[in-house]
Short mmCIF file of N, CA and C in Angstrom, two decimals:
data_model
loop_
_atom_site.label_atom_id
_atom_site.label_comp_id
_atom_site.label_asym_id
_atom_site.label_seq_id
_atom_site.Cartn_x
_atom_site.Cartn_y
_atom_site.Cartn_z
N MET A 194 0.94 -1.17 0.08
CA MET A 194 -0.37 -0.06 0.07
C MET A 194 0.41 1.17 -0.26
N GLN A 195 0.58 2.26 -0.58
CA GLN A 195 1.14 3.27 -0.98
C GLN A 195 0.46 4.76 0.07
N LEU A 196 1.69 5.33 0.73
CA LEU A 196 1.01 6.18 1.64
C LEU A 196 1.85 7.34 1.36
N THR A 197 1.03 8.52 1.14
CA THR A 197 1.15 10.02 0.47
C THR A 197 2.42 10.35 2.05
N VAL A 198 3.12 10.96 1.23
CA VAL A 198 4.55 12.02 1.98
C VAL A 198 4.52 13.29 1.80
N ALA A 199 4.05 13.76 0.35
CA ALA A 199 3.58 15.35 0.54
C ALA A 199 2.37 15.27 -0.63
N ARG A 200 1.92 16.63 -1.27
CA ARG A 200 0.86 16.94 -2.23
C ARG A 200 2.22 18.23 -2.65
N ILE A 201 1.67 17.74 -4.09
CA ILE A 201 2.45 19.48 -4.50
C ILE A 201 1.75 20.45 -4.54
N GLY A 202 2.04 21.90 -4.46
CA GLY A 202 1.50 22.55 -4.33
C GLY A 202 2.08 23.81 -5.66
N ARG A 203 1.61 24.26 -5.29
CA ARG A 203 2.00 25.67 -6.29
C ARG A 203 3.62 26.30 -6.83
N PRO A 204 3.39 26.44 -7.86
CA PRO A 204 5.09 26.72 -8.71
C PRO A 204 5.35 27.51 -7.21
N HIS A 205 6.64 28.19 -7.40
CA HIS A 205 7.67 29.42 -6.64
C HIS A 205 9.17 29.66 -7.44
N GLY A 206 8.64 30.68 -7.89
CA GLY A 206 9.60 31.49 -8.89
C GLY A 206 9.47 30.68 -10.36
N LEU A 207 10.18 30.65 -10.62
CA LEU A 207 10.47 30.55 -12.31
C LEU A 207 11.45 29.41 -12.77
N ARG A 208 12.19 29.05 -11.84
CA ARG A 208 13.26 27.86 -11.83
C ARG A 208 12.93 26.58 -11.08
N GLY A 209 11.45 26.08 -11.36
CA GLY A 209 10.77 24.83 -11.27
C GLY A 209 10.76 24.61 -9.78
N GLU A 210 11.02 25.22 -8.47
CA GLU A 210 10.69 25.08 -7.50
C GLU A 210 9.46 24.74 -7.37
N VAL A 211 8.89 24.47 -6.23
CA VAL A 211 7.46 24.00 -5.73
C VAL A 211 7.30 24.33 -4.21
N ALA A 212 6.15 24.34 -3.78
CA ALA A 212 5.80 24.12 -2.07
C ALA A 212 5.13 23.34 -2.33
N LEU A 213 5.41 22.65 -1.09
CA LEU A 213 4.74 21.11 -0.65
C LEU A 213 3.80 21.30 0.00
N ASP A 214 2.80 20.61 0.35
CA ASP A 214 1.62 20.50 1.41
C ASP A 214 1.76 19.25 2.12
N VAL A 215 2.62 18.80 3.29
CA VAL A 215 3.76 17.78 3.86
C VAL A 215 2.27 17.12 4.60
N ARG A 216 2.40 15.62 4.65
CA ARG A 216 1.94 14.83 4.81
C ARG A 216 2.63 13.85 5.91
N THR A 217 3.56 13.87 6.34
CA THR A 217 4.37 13.34 7.28
C THR A 217 5.03 13.41 8.35
N ASP A 218 5.56 13.14 9.22
CA ASP A 218 5.79 13.63 10.30
C ASP A 218 7.79 14.04 10.57
N ALA A 219 8.39 13.09 9.42
CA ALA A 219 9.69 13.30 9.00
C ALA A 219 9.55 13.37 7.63
N PRO A 220 9.82 14.78 7.42
CA PRO A 220 9.84 15.35 5.89
C PRO A 220 11.18 15.53 5.95
N GLU A 221 12.27 15.72 6.79
CA GLU A 221 13.58 15.67 6.08
C GLU A 221 14.35 14.54 5.83
N ARG A 222 13.52 13.08 6.57
CA ARG A 222 14.13 11.93 6.28
C ARG A 222 13.16 11.53 4.46
N ARG A 223 12.13 11.99 4.24
CA ARG A 223 11.70 11.54 2.89
C ARG A 223 12.29 12.81 1.89
N LEU A 224 12.57 13.77 2.38
CA LEU A 224 12.85 14.82 1.06
C LEU A 224 14.47 15.34 0.72
N THR A 225 14.74 14.62 0.59
CA THR A 225 16.35 14.93 0.54
C THR A 225 16.68 14.54 -1.01
N VAL A 226 17.71 15.85 -1.21
CA VAL A 226 18.41 15.95 -2.65
C VAL A 226 18.76 13.96 -2.88
N GLY A 227 18.14 13.57 -4.11
CA GLY A 227 18.57 12.68 -4.58
C GLY A 227 17.81 11.69 -4.33
N ALA A 228 16.29 12.12 -3.30
CA ALA A 228 15.38 10.69 -3.43
C ALA A 228 14.46 10.82 -4.69
N ARG A 229 14.07 9.87 -5.09
CA ARG A 229 13.10 9.30 -6.06
C ARG A 229 11.72 9.10 -5.23
N LEU A 230 11.12 9.46 -5.72
CA LEU A 230 9.45 9.72 -5.03
C LEU A 230 8.49 9.29 -6.31
N ASP A 231 7.67 8.40 -5.91
CA ASP A 231 6.94 7.43 -6.97
C ASP A 231 5.83 8.74 -6.63
N THR A 232 4.84 8.76 -7.46
CA THR A 232 3.63 9.17 -7.62
C THR A 232 2.00 9.08 -7.57
N GLU A 233 1.36 9.72 -7.41
CA GLU A 233 0.04 9.52 -7.69
C GLU A 233 -1.19 10.63 -8.40
N PRO A 234 -1.11 10.42 -9.51
CA PRO A 234 -1.32 9.34 -10.28
C PRO A 234 0.27 9.01 -11.00
N PRO A 235 1.13 7.90 -10.79
CA PRO A 235 1.81 6.79 -11.56
C PRO A 235 2.51 7.66 -12.92
N ALA A 236 1.85 8.21 -14.13
CA ALA A 236 2.10 8.81 -15.03
C ALA A 236 2.82 9.99 -14.67
N ALA A 237 2.51 10.86 -13.33
CA ALA A 237 3.26 11.80 -13.27
C ALA A 237 4.67 11.21 -12.68
N GLY A 238 5.46 10.47 -12.72
CA GLY A 238 6.38 10.58 -11.82
C GLY A 238 7.09 8.88 -12.30
N PRO A 239 8.25 8.43 -11.84
CA PRO A 239 8.91 8.94 -10.41
C PRO A 239 9.18 10.35 -10.40
N LEU A 240 9.33 11.29 -9.50
CA LEU A 240 10.06 12.21 -9.26
C LEU A 240 11.83 12.33 -8.49
N THR A 241 12.62 12.75 -9.29
CA THR A 241 13.85 13.08 -8.56
C THR A 241 14.10 14.31 -8.00
N VAL A 242 14.47 14.19 -6.54
CA VAL A 242 14.31 15.65 -6.07
C VAL A 242 15.84 16.04 -6.19
N THR A 243 15.98 17.46 -6.57
CA THR A 243 17.63 17.62 -6.50
C THR A 243 18.05 18.96 -5.49
N HIS A 244 16.90 19.56 -5.13
CA HIS A 244 17.31 20.97 -3.81
C HIS A 244 16.23 20.53 -3.48
N VAL A 245 16.42 21.08 -1.82
CA VAL A 245 15.04 21.13 -0.94
C VAL A 245 15.57 22.08 0.00
N ARG A 246 14.52 23.18 0.34
CA ARG A 246 14.58 24.01 1.28
C ARG A 246 13.21 24.18 2.29
N ARG A 247 13.54 24.92 3.50
CA ARG A 247 12.46 25.26 4.26
C ARG A 247 12.54 26.70 4.33
N ALA A 248 11.82 27.12 4.49
CA ALA A 248 11.07 28.45 4.79
C ALA A 248 9.94 28.71 5.33
N GLN A 249 9.83 29.65 6.67
CA GLN A 249 8.63 29.66 7.53
C GLN A 249 7.72 28.45 7.43
N GLU A 250 7.86 27.14 7.57
CA GLU A 250 7.60 26.62 7.74
C GLU A 250 6.72 25.67 6.69
N ARG A 251 7.35 25.93 5.98
CA ARG A 251 7.15 25.47 4.41
C ARG A 251 8.19 24.52 3.82
N TRP A 252 8.10 23.64 2.85
CA TRP A 252 8.56 22.73 2.23
C TRP A 252 8.75 23.27 0.63
N TYR A 253 9.80 23.95 0.06
CA TYR A 253 9.84 23.64 -0.79
C TYR A 253 10.74 22.73 -1.84
N VAL A 254 10.80 22.50 -2.82
CA VAL A 254 11.78 21.58 -3.76
C VAL A 254 11.82 21.76 -5.08
N THR A 255 13.02 21.14 -6.00
CA THR A 255 12.73 21.20 -7.31
C THR A 255 13.21 19.78 -7.84
N PHE A 256 12.63 19.31 -8.70
CA PHE A 256 12.95 17.99 -9.41
C PHE A 256 13.40 17.88 -10.50
N ALA A 257 14.43 16.87 -10.89
CA ALA A 257 15.26 16.83 -12.63
C ALA A 257 14.17 16.60 -13.69
N GLU A 258 12.81 16.46 -13.28
CA GLU A 258 12.26 16.00 -14.08
C GLU A 258 10.98 17.44 -14.70
N ALA A 259 11.29 18.75 -13.40
CA ALA A 259 10.19 19.39 -13.88
C ALA A 259 11.48 20.81 -14.28
N ALA A 260 11.92 21.24 -14.84
CA ALA A 260 12.73 22.28 -14.63
C ALA A 260 12.60 23.42 -14.77
N ASP A 261 11.73 24.38 -15.02
CA ASP A 261 10.62 25.13 -14.99
C ASP A 261 9.55 25.45 -14.47
N ARG A 262 8.85 26.35 -14.35
CA ARG A 262 7.37 27.06 -13.74
C ARG A 262 6.38 26.05 -14.65
N THR A 263 6.58 26.34 -15.87
CA THR A 263 5.62 25.43 -16.63
C THR A 263 5.10 24.19 -15.99
N ALA A 264 6.46 23.71 -16.31
CA ALA A 264 6.51 22.11 -16.17
C ALA A 264 6.22 21.68 -14.44
N VAL A 265 5.92 22.35 -13.50
CA VAL A 265 5.75 22.08 -11.94
C VAL A 265 4.03 22.11 -11.90
N GLU A 266 4.04 23.60 -12.76
CA GLU A 266 2.69 23.42 -12.29
C GLU A 266 2.13 22.76 -13.02
N ALA A 267 2.52 21.72 -13.98
CA ALA A 267 1.49 20.66 -14.30
C ALA A 267 1.70 19.16 -13.38
N LEU A 268 2.59 19.58 -12.60
CA LEU A 268 2.50 18.69 -11.17
C LEU A 268 1.77 18.78 -9.85
N ARG A 269 0.81 19.87 -10.58
CA ARG A 269 0.06 20.48 -8.82
C ARG A 269 -0.93 19.37 -8.91
N GLY A 270 -0.71 19.31 -7.29
CA GLY A 270 -2.43 18.31 -6.80
C GLY A 270 -1.29 17.04 -6.83
N VAL A 271 0.01 16.77 -7.71
CA VAL A 271 0.25 15.07 -7.83
C VAL A 271 0.69 14.78 -6.43
N GLU A 272 0.59 13.81 -5.48
CA GLU A 272 1.09 13.19 -4.23
C GLU A 272 2.25 12.17 -4.97
N LEU A 273 3.35 12.87 -4.12
CA LEU A 273 4.68 12.31 -3.52
C LEU A 273 4.45 10.78 -2.61
N VAL A 274 4.31 9.94 -2.75
CA VAL A 274 4.05 8.69 -2.00
C VAL A 274 5.14 8.00 -2.02
N VAL A 275 5.10 6.39 -0.75
CA VAL A 275 6.31 5.86 -0.56
C VAL A 275 5.14 4.57 -0.20
N GLU A 276 6.37 3.37 0.01
CA GLU A 276 5.01 1.66 -0.28
C GLU A 276 4.85 2.16 1.52
N ALA A 277 3.90 1.85 2.52
CA ALA A 277 3.30 1.82 3.07
C ALA A 277 4.96 0.74 4.33
N ASP A 278 5.42 0.04 3.43
CA ASP A 278 6.50 -1.35 4.67
C ASP A 278 7.91 -0.42 4.91
N ASP A 279 8.19 1.04 3.94
CA ASP A 279 8.96 1.65 3.61
C ASP A 279 9.10 3.03 4.60
N ASP A 280 7.67 2.90 5.36
CA ASP A 280 7.45 4.01 6.22
C ASP A 280 7.54 3.70 7.68
N GLU A 281 8.31 4.76 8.52
CA GLU A 281 8.40 4.01 10.00
C GLU A 281 7.84 5.39 10.84
N ASP A 282 7.06 5.77 10.08
CA ASP A 282 5.98 7.06 11.21
C ASP A 282 5.42 6.54 11.73
N ASP A 283 5.94 6.42 13.73
CA ASP A 283 5.42 5.39 14.65
C ASP A 283 4.45 6.24 15.15
N ASP A 284 4.57 7.81 15.04
CA ASP A 284 3.55 8.38 16.06
C ASP A 284 2.52 9.39 15.02
N GLY A 285 2.28 8.72 13.62
CA GLY A 285 0.85 9.28 13.06
C GLY A 285 -0.08 8.46 12.93
N TRP A 286 -1.25 8.85 11.82
CA TRP A 286 -1.80 7.59 11.75
C TRP A 286 -2.51 7.99 10.17
N TYR A 287 -2.55 7.24 9.29
CA TYR A 287 -3.13 6.96 8.14
C TYR A 287 -3.95 7.33 7.80
N GLU A 288 -5.36 7.67 7.18
CA GLU A 288 -6.75 8.10 6.59
C GLU A 288 -7.11 6.24 6.60
N HIS A 289 -6.09 5.22 6.02
CA HIS A 289 -6.86 3.82 6.12
C HIS A 289 -6.82 3.50 6.64
N GLU A 290 -5.38 3.49 7.94
CA GLU A 290 -5.89 3.06 9.44
C GLU A 290 -7.39 3.65 10.17
N LEU A 291 -7.39 4.91 10.17
CA LEU A 291 -8.58 5.34 10.70
C LEU A 291 -9.99 5.01 10.23
N VAL A 292 -10.04 5.29 9.07
CA VAL A 292 -11.70 4.44 8.30
C VAL A 292 -12.13 3.74 8.72
N GLY A 293 -13.26 3.70 9.43
CA GLY A 293 -14.25 2.46 9.90
C GLY A 293 -14.04 1.88 11.31
N LEU A 294 -13.37 3.16 12.23
CA LEU A 294 -13.18 2.96 13.63
C LEU A 294 -14.25 3.39 14.15
N ARG A 295 -14.83 3.11 15.36
CA ARG A 295 -15.72 3.29 16.20
C ARG A 295 -15.76 4.59 16.44
N ALA A 296 -16.24 5.58 16.94
CA ALA A 296 -16.62 6.97 17.53
C ALA A 296 -16.82 6.46 18.65
N GLU A 297 -15.87 6.78 19.64
CA GLU A 297 -17.03 6.39 20.97
C GLU A 297 -16.54 7.82 21.95
N HIS A 298 -17.58 7.98 22.81
CA HIS A 298 -18.05 9.46 23.78
C HIS A 298 -17.09 9.28 24.91
N VAL A 299 -16.30 9.74 25.53
CA VAL A 299 -15.27 9.81 26.30
C VAL A 299 -15.79 9.60 27.87
N SER A 300 -16.86 10.03 27.51
CA SER A 300 -17.31 9.83 29.34
C SER A 300 -17.92 9.08 29.56
N ASP A 301 -18.66 8.42 28.45
CA ASP A 301 -19.35 6.71 29.04
C ASP A 301 -19.32 5.69 27.67
N GLY A 302 -18.16 5.86 27.29
CA GLY A 302 -18.52 4.70 25.96
C GLY A 302 -19.30 4.59 24.76
N ARG A 303 -20.40 5.39 25.16
CA ARG A 303 -21.16 5.15 24.01
C ARG A 303 -20.75 5.47 22.49
N VAL A 304 -21.24 4.65 21.74
CA VAL A 304 -20.73 5.18 20.30
C VAL A 304 -21.67 6.11 19.22
N LEU A 305 -20.77 7.34 19.22
CA LEU A 305 -21.63 8.08 18.51
C LEU A 305 -21.54 8.30 17.16
N GLY A 306 -20.60 7.58 16.22
CA GLY A 306 -20.75 7.20 15.07
C GLY A 306 -19.16 5.86 14.29
N GLU A 307 -19.03 6.19 13.22
CA GLU A 307 -17.98 5.90 12.64
C GLU A 307 -16.85 6.97 11.14
N VAL A 308 -15.58 6.84 11.93
CA VAL A 308 -14.56 7.57 10.99
C VAL A 308 -15.25 7.22 9.76
N VAL A 309 -15.04 7.39 8.50
CA VAL A 309 -15.57 7.75 7.40
C VAL A 309 -14.51 8.00 6.26
N GLY A 310 -13.55 9.34 7.06
CA GLY A 310 -12.22 9.55 6.26
C GLY A 310 -11.47 10.66 7.16
N LEU A 311 -10.52 11.20 6.44
CA LEU A 311 -9.75 12.24 7.42
C LEU A 311 -9.63 13.83 6.04
N GLU A 312 -9.55 14.54 6.67
CA GLU A 312 -9.27 15.98 5.54
C GLU A 312 -8.28 16.88 6.01
N HIS A 313 -7.03 16.73 5.26
CA HIS A 313 -6.26 17.86 6.06
C HIS A 313 -6.00 19.11 5.16
N LEU A 314 -6.51 19.72 6.64
CA LEU A 314 -6.16 21.39 6.01
C LEU A 314 -5.29 21.63 6.88
N PRO A 315 -4.84 23.39 6.00
CA PRO A 315 -3.61 24.03 7.20
C PRO A 315 -3.02 23.77 8.52
N ALA A 316 -3.99 24.60 8.85
CA ALA A 316 -4.00 24.12 10.45
C ALA A 316 -4.21 22.91 10.95
N GLN A 317 -5.22 21.95 10.78
CA GLN A 317 -4.68 20.97 10.84
C GLN A 317 -5.78 19.57 10.91
N ASP A 318 -5.89 18.66 11.03
CA ASP A 318 -6.67 17.56 10.29
C ASP A 318 -7.73 17.97 11.17
N LEU A 319 -8.85 16.60 10.04
CA LEU A 319 -10.02 16.99 10.42
C LEU A 319 -10.93 15.50 10.44
N LEU A 320 -11.15 14.74 11.61
CA LEU A 320 -11.71 13.61 11.48
C LEU A 320 -12.70 13.56 10.70
N VAL A 321 -13.45 12.74 9.85
CA VAL A 321 -14.78 12.82 9.14
C VAL A 321 -15.64 11.95 10.02
N VAL A 322 -16.39 11.81 10.98
CA VAL A 322 -17.26 11.24 11.88
C VAL A 322 -18.57 11.19 10.76
N ARG A 323 -19.18 9.79 10.80
CA ARG A 323 -20.70 9.86 10.46
C ARG A 323 -21.59 9.25 11.37
N GLU A 324 -22.15 10.48 12.11
CA GLU A 324 -23.65 10.03 13.51
C GLU A 324 -24.35 8.76 12.83
N ALA A 325 -24.71 8.32 13.76
CA ALA A 325 -25.42 7.56 13.81
C ALA A 325 -26.72 7.83 12.75
N ASP A 326 -26.90 9.18 12.62
CA ASP A 326 -28.69 9.37 12.04
C ASP A 326 -28.10 9.48 10.61
N GLY A 327 -26.98 9.35 9.94
CA GLY A 327 -25.82 9.63 8.75
C GLY A 327 -25.22 10.94 8.19
N THR A 328 -25.52 12.16 9.26
CA THR A 328 -24.69 12.96 9.79
C THR A 328 -23.37 13.21 9.37
N ARG A 329 -22.76 13.90 8.37
CA ARG A 329 -21.12 13.73 8.42
C ARG A 329 -20.66 14.85 8.89
N THR A 330 -20.13 14.81 10.15
CA THR A 330 -19.42 15.68 11.18
C THR A 330 -17.98 15.95 10.99
N LEU A 331 -17.29 17.54 10.84
CA LEU A 331 -15.45 17.15 11.15
C LEU A 331 -15.02 17.58 12.41
N VAL A 332 -14.14 16.60 12.91
CA VAL A 332 -13.76 16.34 13.79
C VAL A 332 -12.58 16.77 14.12
N PRO A 333 -12.28 18.28 14.83
CA PRO A 333 -11.10 18.84 15.20
C PRO A 333 -9.83 17.54 15.57
N PHE A 334 -8.92 16.78 14.53
CA PHE A 334 -8.14 15.70 15.01
C PHE A 334 -6.85 15.97 15.67
N VAL A 335 -6.97 17.10 17.15
CA VAL A 335 -6.25 17.05 18.29
C VAL A 335 -6.86 16.46 19.54
N GLU A 336 -6.25 16.39 20.05
CA GLU A 336 -5.83 15.46 21.45
C GLU A 336 -6.48 15.75 21.75
N ALA A 337 -6.83 17.15 22.58
CA ALA A 337 -7.87 17.80 23.43
C ALA A 337 -9.57 17.25 23.18
N ILE A 338 -9.57 16.91 21.53
CA ILE A 338 -10.86 16.65 20.92
C ILE A 338 -10.94 14.84 21.08
N VAL A 339 -9.80 14.24 20.49
CA VAL A 339 -9.43 12.78 20.18
C VAL A 339 -8.27 12.68 21.46
N PRO A 340 -8.31 12.30 22.56
CA PRO A 340 -7.55 11.61 23.31
C PRO A 340 -7.01 10.28 23.36
N VAL A 341 -7.90 9.49 22.15
CA VAL A 341 -7.86 7.90 22.28
C VAL A 341 -7.88 7.59 20.67
N VAL A 342 -6.58 7.12 20.08
CA VAL A 342 -6.84 6.27 18.62
C VAL A 342 -6.43 5.57 19.16
N ASP A 343 -7.20 3.74 19.26
CA ASP A 343 -7.12 3.06 19.34
C ASP A 343 -7.17 2.00 18.00
N VAL A 344 -6.32 1.82 17.49
CA VAL A 344 -6.71 1.20 15.58
C VAL A 344 -6.55 -0.47 16.16
N ALA A 345 -6.17 -0.68 16.97
CA ALA A 345 -5.96 -2.67 17.36
C ALA A 345 -7.55 -2.83 17.97
N GLY A 346 -8.15 -1.93 18.83
CA GLY A 346 -9.25 -1.73 19.40
C GLY A 346 -10.15 -1.33 18.20
N GLY A 347 -10.01 -1.06 17.14
CA GLY A 347 -11.38 -0.64 16.69
C GLY A 347 -11.81 0.44 16.91
N ARG A 348 -11.23 1.77 17.78
CA ARG A 348 -11.91 2.71 17.90
C ARG A 348 -11.68 3.97 18.11
N VAL A 349 -11.79 5.22 18.27
CA VAL A 349 -11.17 6.57 18.85
C VAL A 349 -12.44 7.19 19.94
N VAL A 350 -11.35 7.52 20.57
CA VAL A 350 -12.39 7.99 21.54
C VAL A 350 -12.37 9.98 21.62
N LEU A 351 -13.70 9.85 21.21
CA LEU A 351 -13.84 12.13 21.47
C LEU A 351 -14.24 12.33 22.52
N ASP A 352 -14.01 13.60 22.97
CA ASP A 352 -14.27 14.73 24.07
C ASP A 352 -14.88 15.57 23.49
N PRO A 353 -15.89 15.74 22.72
CA PRO A 353 -16.40 16.67 21.87
C PRO A 353 -16.87 17.82 22.66
N PRO A 354 -16.48 18.77 22.50
CA PRO A 354 -17.32 20.44 22.79
C PRO A 354 -19.12 19.83 23.09
N GLY A 355 -19.80 20.56 23.60
CA GLY A 355 -21.13 20.65 23.36
C GLY A 355 -21.49 21.21 21.94
N GLY A 356 -22.21 21.20 21.44
CA GLY A 356 -22.84 21.17 19.85
C GLY A 356 -21.69 21.26 18.88
N LEU A 357 -20.66 20.27 18.57
CA LEU A 357 -20.20 19.92 17.36
C LEU A 357 -20.49 18.37 16.64
N LEU A 358 -21.13 17.90 17.73
CA LEU A 358 -21.84 16.88 16.82
C LEU A 358 -23.41 16.92 16.71
N ALA A 359 -23.87 16.48 15.34
CA ALA A 359 -25.33 16.64 15.54
C ALA A 359 -26.20 16.59 16.06
N ALA A 360 -25.69 15.28 16.97
CA ALA A 360 -26.83 14.86 18.13
C ALA A 360 -26.63 15.43 19.72
N ASP A 361 -25.61 16.57 19.05
CA ASP A 361 -25.74 17.64 20.48
C ASP A 361 -26.00 18.93 20.70
N ALA A 362 -26.12 18.81 19.25
CA ALA A 362 -26.78 20.82 18.83
C ALA A 362 -27.47 20.89 20.12
N ASP A 363 -28.28 20.60 20.79
CA ASP A 363 -29.15 21.18 21.96
C ASP A 363 -28.27 21.53 23.49
N ARG A 364 -26.90 21.40 23.36
CA ARG A 364 -25.68 21.60 24.06
C ARG A 364 -25.21 22.26 23.75
N LEU A 365 -25.70 23.48 22.49
CA LEU A 365 -24.58 24.60 22.02
C LEU A 365 -24.57 25.50 22.59
N VAL A 366 -23.68 26.07 22.83
CA VAL A 366 -23.85 27.39 23.77
C VAL A 366 -23.06 28.72 22.77
N VAL A 367 -24.43 29.50 22.65
CA VAL A 367 -23.83 30.93 22.09
C VAL A 367 -24.28 31.99 22.63
N ASP A 368 -23.80 32.72 22.53
CA ASP A 368 -23.40 33.98 23.76
C ASP A 368 -25.02 34.84 22.81
N GLU A 369 -25.37 35.31 24.09
CA GLU A 369 -26.13 36.38 23.89
C GLU A 369 -25.73 38.05 23.31
N PRO A 370 -26.49 38.12 22.56
CA PRO A 370 -25.53 39.86 21.83
C PRO A 370 -25.86 40.87 23.18
N THR A 371 -25.13 41.90 23.15
CA THR A 371 -25.18 43.03 24.45
C THR A 371 -25.45 43.63 23.89
N ALA A 372 -26.11 45.20 24.47
CA ALA A 372 -27.25 46.10 24.36
C ALA A 372 -26.56 46.49 23.10
N ASP A 373 -25.01 46.60 23.30
CA ASP A 373 -24.29 47.67 22.40
C ASP A 373 -23.71 47.12 21.01
N GLU A 374 -23.95 46.00 20.75
CA GLU A 374 -23.64 44.74 19.45
C GLU A 374 -24.62 45.05 18.74
N GLY A 375 -26.61 45.65 19.57
CA GLY A 375 -27.13 45.39 18.65
C GLY A 375 -28.30 45.90 18.52
#
């Protein structure tokens, strides 16, 4: 099984440098000069890294196979992938490991739904949970809200704030407007 290390973003400059949306906890191990990375779709690669730099929490690379802005623009959205057996990221989870897990409530263990996906956003990842009534809810994948991920046990434990889940909509706390606001 192939796992995504990064997704190619927008070109940066005119000489083939491109920004990456990194999806691994160890980019410095994967994104090295000389690394040859497979791609999804496969027809876009493999790609050989010729230069790497990091600036303001962003990763930028150039590839031997794409020497200018036009060439890297054609690669936008392509995923850089590795075989699962080659991956040593032990402190993270991949979408294929999370999909299908039961979502249980931290206080009483009641089943809240099932994890059906994982969305990668710039600020944080979001678990996509299908609640019992079929509602799809995005749950911030942070330790405060998802304190337990038990892949072997087939579950994640959620500690959702009031109103996060559709089933808890009646617990939503909304501030009343003050006299000067309204």
